mmCIF file with all atom_site columns, C-alpha atoms in Angstrom:
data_model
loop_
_atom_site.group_PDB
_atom_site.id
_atom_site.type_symbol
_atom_site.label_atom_id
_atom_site.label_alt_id
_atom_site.label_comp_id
_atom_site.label_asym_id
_atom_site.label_entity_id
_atom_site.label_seq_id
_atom_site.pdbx_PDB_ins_code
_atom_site.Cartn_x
_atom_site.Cartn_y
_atom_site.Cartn_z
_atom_site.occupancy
_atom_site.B_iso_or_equiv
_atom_site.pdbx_formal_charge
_atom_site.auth_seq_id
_atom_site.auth_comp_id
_atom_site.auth_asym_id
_atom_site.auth_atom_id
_atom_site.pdbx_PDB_model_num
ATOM 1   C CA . UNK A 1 1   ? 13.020  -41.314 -4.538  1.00 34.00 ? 3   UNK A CA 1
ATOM 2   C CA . UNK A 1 2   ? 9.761   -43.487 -5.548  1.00 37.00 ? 4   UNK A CA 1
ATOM 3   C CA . UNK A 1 3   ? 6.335   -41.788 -5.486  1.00 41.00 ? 5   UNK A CA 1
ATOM 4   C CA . UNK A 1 4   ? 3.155   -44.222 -4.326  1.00 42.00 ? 6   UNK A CA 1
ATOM 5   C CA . UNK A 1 5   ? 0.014   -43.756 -4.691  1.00 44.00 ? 7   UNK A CA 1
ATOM 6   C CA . UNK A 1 6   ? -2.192  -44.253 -2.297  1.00 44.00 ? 8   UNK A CA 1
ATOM 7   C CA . UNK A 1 7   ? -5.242  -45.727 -2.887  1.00 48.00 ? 9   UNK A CA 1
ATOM 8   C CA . UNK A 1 8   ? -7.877  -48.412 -1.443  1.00 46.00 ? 10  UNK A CA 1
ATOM 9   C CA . UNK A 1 9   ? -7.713  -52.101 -1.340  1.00 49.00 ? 11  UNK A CA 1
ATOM 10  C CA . UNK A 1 10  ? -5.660  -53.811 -3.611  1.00 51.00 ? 12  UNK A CA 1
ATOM 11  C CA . UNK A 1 11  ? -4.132  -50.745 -4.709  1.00 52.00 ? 13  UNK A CA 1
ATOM 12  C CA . UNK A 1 12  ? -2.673  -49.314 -1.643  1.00 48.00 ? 14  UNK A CA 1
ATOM 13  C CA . UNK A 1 13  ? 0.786   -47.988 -1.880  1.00 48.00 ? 15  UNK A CA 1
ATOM 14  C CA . UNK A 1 14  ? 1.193   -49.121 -5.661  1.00 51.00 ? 16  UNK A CA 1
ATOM 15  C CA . UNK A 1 15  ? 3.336   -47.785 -7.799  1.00 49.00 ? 17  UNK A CA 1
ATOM 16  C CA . UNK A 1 16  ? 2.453   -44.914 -10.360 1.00 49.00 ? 18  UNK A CA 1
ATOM 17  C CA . UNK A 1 17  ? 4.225   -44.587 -13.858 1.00 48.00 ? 19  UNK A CA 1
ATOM 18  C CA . UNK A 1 18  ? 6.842   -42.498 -12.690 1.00 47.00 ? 20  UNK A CA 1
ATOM 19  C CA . UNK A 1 19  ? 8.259   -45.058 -10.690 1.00 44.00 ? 21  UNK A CA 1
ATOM 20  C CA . UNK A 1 20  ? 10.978  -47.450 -11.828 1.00 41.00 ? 22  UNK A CA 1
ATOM 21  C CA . UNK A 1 21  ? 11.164  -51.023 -11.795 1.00 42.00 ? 23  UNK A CA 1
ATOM 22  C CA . UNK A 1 22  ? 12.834  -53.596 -12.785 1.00 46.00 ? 24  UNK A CA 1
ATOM 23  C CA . UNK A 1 23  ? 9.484   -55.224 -14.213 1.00 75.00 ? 25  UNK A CA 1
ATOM 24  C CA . UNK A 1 24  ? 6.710   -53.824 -16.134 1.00 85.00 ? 26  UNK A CA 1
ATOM 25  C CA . UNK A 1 25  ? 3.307   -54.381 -13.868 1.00 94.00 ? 27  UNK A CA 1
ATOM 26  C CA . UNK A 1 26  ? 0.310   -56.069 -15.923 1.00 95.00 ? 28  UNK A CA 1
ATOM 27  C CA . UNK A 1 27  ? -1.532  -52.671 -15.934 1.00 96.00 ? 29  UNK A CA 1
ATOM 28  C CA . UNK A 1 28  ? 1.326   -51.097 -17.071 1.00 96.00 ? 30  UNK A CA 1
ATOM 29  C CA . UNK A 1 29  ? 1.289   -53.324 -20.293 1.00 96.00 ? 31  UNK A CA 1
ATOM 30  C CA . UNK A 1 30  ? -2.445  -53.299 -20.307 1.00 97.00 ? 32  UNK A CA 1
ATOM 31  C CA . UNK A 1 31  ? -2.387  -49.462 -20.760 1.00 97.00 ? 33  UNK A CA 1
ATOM 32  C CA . UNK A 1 32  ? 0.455   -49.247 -22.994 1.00 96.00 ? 34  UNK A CA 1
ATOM 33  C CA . UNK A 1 33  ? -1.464  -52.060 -25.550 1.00 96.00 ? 35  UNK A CA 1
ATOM 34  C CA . UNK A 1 34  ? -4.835  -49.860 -25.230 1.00 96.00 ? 36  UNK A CA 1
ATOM 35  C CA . UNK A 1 35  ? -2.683  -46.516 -26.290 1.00 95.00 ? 37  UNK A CA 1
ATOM 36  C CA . UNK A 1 36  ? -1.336  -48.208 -29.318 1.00 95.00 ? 38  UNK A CA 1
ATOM 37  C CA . UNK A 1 37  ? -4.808  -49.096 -30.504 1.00 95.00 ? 39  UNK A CA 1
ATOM 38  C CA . UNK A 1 38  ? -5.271  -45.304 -31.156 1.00 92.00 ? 40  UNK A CA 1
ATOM 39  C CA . UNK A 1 39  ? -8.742  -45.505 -30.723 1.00 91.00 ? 41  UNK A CA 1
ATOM 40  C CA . UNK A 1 40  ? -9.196  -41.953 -29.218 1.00 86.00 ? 42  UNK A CA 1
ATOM 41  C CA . UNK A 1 41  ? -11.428 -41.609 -26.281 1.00 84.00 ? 43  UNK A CA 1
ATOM 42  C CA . UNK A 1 42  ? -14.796 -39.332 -25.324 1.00 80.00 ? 44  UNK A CA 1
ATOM 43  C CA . UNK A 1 43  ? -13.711 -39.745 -21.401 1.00 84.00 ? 45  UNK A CA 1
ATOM 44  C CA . UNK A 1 44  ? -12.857 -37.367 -19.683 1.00 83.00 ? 46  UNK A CA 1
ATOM 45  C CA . UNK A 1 45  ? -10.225 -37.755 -18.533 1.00 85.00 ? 47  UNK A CA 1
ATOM 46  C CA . UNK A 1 46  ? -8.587  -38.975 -21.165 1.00 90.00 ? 48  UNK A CA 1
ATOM 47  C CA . UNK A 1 47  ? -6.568  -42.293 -21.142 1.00 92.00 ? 49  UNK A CA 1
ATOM 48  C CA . UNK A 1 48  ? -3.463  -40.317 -21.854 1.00 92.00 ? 50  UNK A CA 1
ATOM 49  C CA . UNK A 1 49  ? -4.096  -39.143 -18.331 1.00 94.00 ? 51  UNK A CA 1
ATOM 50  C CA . UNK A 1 50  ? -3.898  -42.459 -16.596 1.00 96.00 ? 52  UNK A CA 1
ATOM 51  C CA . UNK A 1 51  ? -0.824  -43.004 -14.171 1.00 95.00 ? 53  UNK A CA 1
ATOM 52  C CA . UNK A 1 52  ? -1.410  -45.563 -11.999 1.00 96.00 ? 54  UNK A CA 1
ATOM 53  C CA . UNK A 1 53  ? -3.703  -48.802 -11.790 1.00 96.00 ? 55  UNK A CA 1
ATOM 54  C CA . UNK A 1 54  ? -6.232  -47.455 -9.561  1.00 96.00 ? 56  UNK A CA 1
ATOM 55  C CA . UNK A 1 55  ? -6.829  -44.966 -12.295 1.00 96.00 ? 57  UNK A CA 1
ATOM 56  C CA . UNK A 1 56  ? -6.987  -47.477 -15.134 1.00 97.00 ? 58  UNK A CA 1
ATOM 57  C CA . UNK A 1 57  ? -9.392  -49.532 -13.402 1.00 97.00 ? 59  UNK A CA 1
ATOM 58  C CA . UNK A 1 58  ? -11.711 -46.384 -12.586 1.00 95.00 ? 60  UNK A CA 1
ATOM 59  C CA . UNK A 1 59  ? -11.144 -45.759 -16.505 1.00 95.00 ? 61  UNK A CA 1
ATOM 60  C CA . UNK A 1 60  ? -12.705 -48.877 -17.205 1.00 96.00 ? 62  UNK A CA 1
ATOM 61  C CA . UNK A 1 61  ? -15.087 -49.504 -14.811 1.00 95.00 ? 63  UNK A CA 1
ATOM 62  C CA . UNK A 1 62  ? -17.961 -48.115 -16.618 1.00 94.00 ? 64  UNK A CA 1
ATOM 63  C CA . UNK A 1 63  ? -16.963 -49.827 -19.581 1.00 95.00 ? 65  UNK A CA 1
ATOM 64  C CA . UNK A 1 64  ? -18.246 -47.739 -22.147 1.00 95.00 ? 66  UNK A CA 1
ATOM 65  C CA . UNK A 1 65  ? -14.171 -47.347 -23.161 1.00 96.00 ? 67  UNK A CA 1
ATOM 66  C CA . UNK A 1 66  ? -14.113 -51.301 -23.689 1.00 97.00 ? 68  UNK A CA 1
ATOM 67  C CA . UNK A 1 67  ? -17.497 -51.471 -25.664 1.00 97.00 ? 69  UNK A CA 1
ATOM 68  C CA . UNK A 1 68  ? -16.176 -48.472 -27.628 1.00 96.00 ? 70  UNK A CA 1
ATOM 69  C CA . UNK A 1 69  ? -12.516 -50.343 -28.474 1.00 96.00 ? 71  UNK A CA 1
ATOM 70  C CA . UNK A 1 70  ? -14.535 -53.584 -29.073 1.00 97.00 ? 72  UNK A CA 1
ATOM 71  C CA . UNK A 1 71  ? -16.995 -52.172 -31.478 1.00 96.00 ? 73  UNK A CA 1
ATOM 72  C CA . UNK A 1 72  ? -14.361 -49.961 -33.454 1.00 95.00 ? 74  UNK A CA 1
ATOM 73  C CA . UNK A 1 73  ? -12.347 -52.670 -33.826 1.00 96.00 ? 75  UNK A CA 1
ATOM 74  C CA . UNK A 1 74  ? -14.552 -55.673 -34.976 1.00 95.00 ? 76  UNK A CA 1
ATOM 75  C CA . UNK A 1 75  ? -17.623 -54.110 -35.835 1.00 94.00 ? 77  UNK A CA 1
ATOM 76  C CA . UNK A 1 76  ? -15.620 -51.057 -37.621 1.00 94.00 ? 78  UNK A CA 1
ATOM 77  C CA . UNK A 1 77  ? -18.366 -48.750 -35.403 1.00 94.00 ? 79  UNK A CA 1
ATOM 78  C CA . UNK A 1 78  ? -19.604 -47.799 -32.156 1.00 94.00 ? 80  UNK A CA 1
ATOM 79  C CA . UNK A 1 79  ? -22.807 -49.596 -30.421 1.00 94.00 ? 81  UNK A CA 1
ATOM 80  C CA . UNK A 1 80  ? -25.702 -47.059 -29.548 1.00 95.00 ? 82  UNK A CA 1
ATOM 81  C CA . UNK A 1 81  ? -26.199 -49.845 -26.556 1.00 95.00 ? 83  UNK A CA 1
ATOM 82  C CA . UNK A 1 82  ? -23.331 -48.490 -24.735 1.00 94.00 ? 84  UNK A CA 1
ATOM 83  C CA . UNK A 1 83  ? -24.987 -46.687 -21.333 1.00 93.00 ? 85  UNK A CA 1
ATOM 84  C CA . UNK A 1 84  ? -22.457 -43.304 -21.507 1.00 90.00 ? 86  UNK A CA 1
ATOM 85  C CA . UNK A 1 85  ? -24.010 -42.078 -18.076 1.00 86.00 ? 87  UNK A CA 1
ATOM 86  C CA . UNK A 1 86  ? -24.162 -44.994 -15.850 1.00 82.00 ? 88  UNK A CA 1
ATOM 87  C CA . UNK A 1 87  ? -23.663 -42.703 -12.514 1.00 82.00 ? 89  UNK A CA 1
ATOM 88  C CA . UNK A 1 88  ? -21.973 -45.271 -11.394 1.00 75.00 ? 90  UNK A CA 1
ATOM 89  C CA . UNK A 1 89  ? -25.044 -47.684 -10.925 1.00 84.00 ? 91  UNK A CA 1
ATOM 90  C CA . UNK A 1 90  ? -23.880 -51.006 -11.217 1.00 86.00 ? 92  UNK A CA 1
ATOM 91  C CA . UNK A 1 91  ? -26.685 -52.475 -13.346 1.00 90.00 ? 93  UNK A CA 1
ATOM 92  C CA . UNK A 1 92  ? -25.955 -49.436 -15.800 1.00 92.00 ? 94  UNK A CA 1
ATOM 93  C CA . UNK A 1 93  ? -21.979 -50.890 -15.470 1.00 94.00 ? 95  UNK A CA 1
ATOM 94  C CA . UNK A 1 94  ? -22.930 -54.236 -15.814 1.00 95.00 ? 96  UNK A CA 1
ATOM 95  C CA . UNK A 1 95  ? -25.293 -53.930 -19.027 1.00 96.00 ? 97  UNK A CA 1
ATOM 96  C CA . UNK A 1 96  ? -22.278 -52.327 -20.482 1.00 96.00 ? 98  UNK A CA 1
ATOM 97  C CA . UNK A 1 97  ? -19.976 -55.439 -19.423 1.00 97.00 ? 99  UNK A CA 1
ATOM 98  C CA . UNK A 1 98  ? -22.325 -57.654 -20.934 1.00 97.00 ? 100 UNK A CA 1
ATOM 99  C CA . UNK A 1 99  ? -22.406 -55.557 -24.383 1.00 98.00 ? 101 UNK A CA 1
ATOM 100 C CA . UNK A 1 100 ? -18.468 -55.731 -24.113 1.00 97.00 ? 102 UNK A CA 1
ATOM 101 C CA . UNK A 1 101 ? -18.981 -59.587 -22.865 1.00 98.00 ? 103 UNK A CA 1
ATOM 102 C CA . UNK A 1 102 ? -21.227 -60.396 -26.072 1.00 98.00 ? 104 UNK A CA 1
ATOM 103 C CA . UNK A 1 103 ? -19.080 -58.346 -28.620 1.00 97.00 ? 105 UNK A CA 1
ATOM 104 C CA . UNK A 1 104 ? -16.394 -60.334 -27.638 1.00 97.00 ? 106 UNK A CA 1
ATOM 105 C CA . UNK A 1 105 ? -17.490 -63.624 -27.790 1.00 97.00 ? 107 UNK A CA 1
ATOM 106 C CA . UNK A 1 106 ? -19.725 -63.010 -30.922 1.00 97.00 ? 108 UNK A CA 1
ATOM 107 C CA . UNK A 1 107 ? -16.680 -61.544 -32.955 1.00 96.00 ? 109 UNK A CA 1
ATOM 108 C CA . UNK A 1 108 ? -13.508 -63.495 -31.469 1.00 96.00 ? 110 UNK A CA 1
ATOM 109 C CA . UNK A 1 109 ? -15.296 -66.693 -30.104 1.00 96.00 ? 111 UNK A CA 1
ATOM 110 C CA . UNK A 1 110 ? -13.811 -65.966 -26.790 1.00 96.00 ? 112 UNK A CA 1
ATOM 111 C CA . UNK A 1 111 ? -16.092 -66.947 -23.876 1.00 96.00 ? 113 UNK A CA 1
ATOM 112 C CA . UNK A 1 112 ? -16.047 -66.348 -20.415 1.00 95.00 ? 114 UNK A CA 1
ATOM 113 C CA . UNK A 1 113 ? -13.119 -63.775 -20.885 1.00 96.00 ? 115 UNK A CA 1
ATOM 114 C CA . UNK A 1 114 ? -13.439 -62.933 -17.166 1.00 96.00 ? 116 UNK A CA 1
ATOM 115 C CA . UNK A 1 115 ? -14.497 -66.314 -15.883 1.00 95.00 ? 117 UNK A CA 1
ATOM 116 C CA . UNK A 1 116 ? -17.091 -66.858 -13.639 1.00 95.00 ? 118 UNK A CA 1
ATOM 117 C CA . UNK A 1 117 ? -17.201 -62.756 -12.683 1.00 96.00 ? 119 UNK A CA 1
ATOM 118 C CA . UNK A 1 118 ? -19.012 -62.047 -16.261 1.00 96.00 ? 120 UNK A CA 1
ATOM 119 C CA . UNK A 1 119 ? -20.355 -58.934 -16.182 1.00 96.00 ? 121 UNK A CA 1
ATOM 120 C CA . UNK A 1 120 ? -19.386 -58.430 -12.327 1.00 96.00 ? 122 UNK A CA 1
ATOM 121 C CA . UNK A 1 121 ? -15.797 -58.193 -13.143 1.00 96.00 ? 123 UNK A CA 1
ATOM 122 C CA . UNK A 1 122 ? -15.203 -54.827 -12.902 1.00 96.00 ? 124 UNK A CA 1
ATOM 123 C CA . UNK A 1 123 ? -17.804 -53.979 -9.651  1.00 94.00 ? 125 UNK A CA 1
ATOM 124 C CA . UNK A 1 124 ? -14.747 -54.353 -7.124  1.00 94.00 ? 126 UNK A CA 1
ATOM 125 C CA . UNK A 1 125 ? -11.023 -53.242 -7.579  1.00 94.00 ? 127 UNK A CA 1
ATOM 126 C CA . UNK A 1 126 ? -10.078 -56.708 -6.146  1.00 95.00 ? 128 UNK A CA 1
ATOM 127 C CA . UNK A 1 127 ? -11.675 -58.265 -9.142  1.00 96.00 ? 129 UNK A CA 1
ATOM 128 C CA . UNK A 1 128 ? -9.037  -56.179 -11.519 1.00 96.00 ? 130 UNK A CA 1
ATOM 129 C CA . UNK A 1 129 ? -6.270  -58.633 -11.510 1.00 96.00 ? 131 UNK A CA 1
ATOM 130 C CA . UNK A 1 130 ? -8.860  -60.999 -13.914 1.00 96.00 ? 132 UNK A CA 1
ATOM 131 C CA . UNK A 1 131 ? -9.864  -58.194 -15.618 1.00 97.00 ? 133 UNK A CA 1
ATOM 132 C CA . UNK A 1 132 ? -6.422  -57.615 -16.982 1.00 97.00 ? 134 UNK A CA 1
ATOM 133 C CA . UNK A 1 133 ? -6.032  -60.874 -17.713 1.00 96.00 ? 135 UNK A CA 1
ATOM 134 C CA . UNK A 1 134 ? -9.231  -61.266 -19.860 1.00 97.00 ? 136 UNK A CA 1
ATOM 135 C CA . UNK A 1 135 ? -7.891  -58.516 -21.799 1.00 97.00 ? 137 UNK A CA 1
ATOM 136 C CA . UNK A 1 136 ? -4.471  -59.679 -22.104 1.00 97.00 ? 138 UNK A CA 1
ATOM 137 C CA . UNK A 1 137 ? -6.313  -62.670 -23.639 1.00 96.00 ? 139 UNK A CA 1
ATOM 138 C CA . UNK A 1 138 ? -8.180  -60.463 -25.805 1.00 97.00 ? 140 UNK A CA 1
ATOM 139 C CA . UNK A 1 139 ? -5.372  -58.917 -26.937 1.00 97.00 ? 141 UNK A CA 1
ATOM 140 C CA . UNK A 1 140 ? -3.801  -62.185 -27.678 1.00 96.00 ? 142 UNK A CA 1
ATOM 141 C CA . UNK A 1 141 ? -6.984  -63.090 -30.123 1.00 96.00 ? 143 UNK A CA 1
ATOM 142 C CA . UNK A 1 142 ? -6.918  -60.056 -31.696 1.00 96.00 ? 144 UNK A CA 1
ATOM 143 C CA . UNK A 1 143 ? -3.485  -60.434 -32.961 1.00 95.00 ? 145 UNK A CA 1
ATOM 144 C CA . UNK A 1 144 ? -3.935  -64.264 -34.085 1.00 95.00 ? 146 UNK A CA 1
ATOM 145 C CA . UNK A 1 145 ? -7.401  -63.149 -35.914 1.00 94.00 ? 147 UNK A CA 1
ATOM 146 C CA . UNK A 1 146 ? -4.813  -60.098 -37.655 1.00 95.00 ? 148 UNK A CA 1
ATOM 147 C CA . UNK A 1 147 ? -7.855  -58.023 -36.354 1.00 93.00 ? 149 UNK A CA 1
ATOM 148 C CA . UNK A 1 148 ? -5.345  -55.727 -34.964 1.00 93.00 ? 150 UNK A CA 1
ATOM 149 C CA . UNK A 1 149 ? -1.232  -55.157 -35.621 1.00 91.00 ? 151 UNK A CA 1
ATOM 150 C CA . UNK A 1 150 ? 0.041   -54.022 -32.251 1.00 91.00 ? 152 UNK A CA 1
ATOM 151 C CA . UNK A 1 151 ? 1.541   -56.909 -30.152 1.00 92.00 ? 153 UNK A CA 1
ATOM 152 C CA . UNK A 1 152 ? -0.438  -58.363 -27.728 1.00 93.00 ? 154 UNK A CA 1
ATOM 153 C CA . UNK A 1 153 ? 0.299   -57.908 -23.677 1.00 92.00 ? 155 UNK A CA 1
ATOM 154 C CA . UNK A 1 154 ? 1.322   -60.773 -21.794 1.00 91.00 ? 156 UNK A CA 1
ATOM 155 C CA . UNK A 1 155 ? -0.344  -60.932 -18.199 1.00 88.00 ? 157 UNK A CA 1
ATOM 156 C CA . UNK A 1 156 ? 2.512   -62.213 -15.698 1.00 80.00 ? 158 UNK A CA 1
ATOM 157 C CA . UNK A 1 157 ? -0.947  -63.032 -13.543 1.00 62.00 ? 159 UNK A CA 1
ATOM 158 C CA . UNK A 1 158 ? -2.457  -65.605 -16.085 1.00 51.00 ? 160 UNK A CA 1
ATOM 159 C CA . UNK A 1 159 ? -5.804  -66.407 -14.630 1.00 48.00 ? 161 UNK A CA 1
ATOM 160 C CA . UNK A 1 160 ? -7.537  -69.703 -16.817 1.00 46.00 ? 162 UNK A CA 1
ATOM 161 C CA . UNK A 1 161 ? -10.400 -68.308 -17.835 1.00 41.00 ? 163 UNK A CA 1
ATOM 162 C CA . UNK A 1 162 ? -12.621 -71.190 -16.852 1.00 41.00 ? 164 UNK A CA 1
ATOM 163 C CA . UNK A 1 163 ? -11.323 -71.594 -13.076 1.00 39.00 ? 165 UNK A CA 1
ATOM 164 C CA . UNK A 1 164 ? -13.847 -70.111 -10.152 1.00 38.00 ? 166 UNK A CA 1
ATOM 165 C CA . UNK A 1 165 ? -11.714 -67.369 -8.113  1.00 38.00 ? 167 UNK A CA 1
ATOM 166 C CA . UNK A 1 166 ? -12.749 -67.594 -4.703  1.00 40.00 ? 168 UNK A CA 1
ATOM 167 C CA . UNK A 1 167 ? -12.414 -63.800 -3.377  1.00 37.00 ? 169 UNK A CA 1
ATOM 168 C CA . UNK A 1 168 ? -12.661 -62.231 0.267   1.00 37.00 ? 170 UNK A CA 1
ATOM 169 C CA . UNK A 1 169 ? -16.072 -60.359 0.706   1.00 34.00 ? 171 UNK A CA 1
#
């Protein structure tokens, strides 16, 4: 028998890890690509914990885990920028975004990784379907630049970076 999780929005009734399928969902391959990084984590909890997609996105929505991966992995340390108690306050989310954002683009020359959202990308759940694809970009770079060795994740929902996505209110 399948399990769902139920959650809000965009996530109602999804699938969890448990479930089977016949293909692997983009936050499926989005976590598994962030666990091979082995870039261990200060959340609690951790992302070993994460089972479905609502709980990746709440993982990330802070973004201090993506400044931290960023940072560890181009900059070979960890930005004392990084708001670690952002309560979630969106301006506290968003300055972390942009620190992700800049890191990004300053080390990899990738711009506008989640299109016209920026540093907004991650303040709805509805917004998470570019997010993965950003990062399945990312991931993508960071192979081709050999600044990592795990494989990249292909995104099934490849978003061009540069469109505008018109989303309901």
């Amino acid at each position: 028998m399948l399990k769902t999780v139920v959650g809000k929005g965009i996530f109602k009734g999804l699938r969890s890890l448990t479930q089977s399928s016949e293909e692997i969902e983009d936050w499926e391959k989005c976590l598994k690509w962030l666990k091979s990084l082995k870039i261990s984590s200060v959340k609690v909890p951790s992302l070993d914990s994460v089972n479905s997609e609502i709980e990746l996105y709440l993982y990330l929505k802070d973004g201090t885990e993506l400044c931290r991966i960023i940072g560890l992995l181009t900059e070979k340390q960890v930005s004392d920028e990084i708001v670690y108690s952002t309560k979630n306050v969106s301006n506290n989310e968003e300055k972390n975004l942009t620190l992700f954002l800049e890191t990004v683009e300053r080390n990899t020359g990738l711009k506008n990784l989640f299109g016209s959202l920026g540093n907004t990308a991650l303040r709805k759940s509805i917004f998470f379907p570019r997010v993965l694809s950003g990062l399945s970009s990312l991931s993508k770079t960071l192979q081709n630049k050999q600044i990592v060795s795990v494989p990249c994740f292909k995104s099934r929902k490849s978003i061009n970076r540069n469109s505008v996505l018109q989303y309901p209110d």
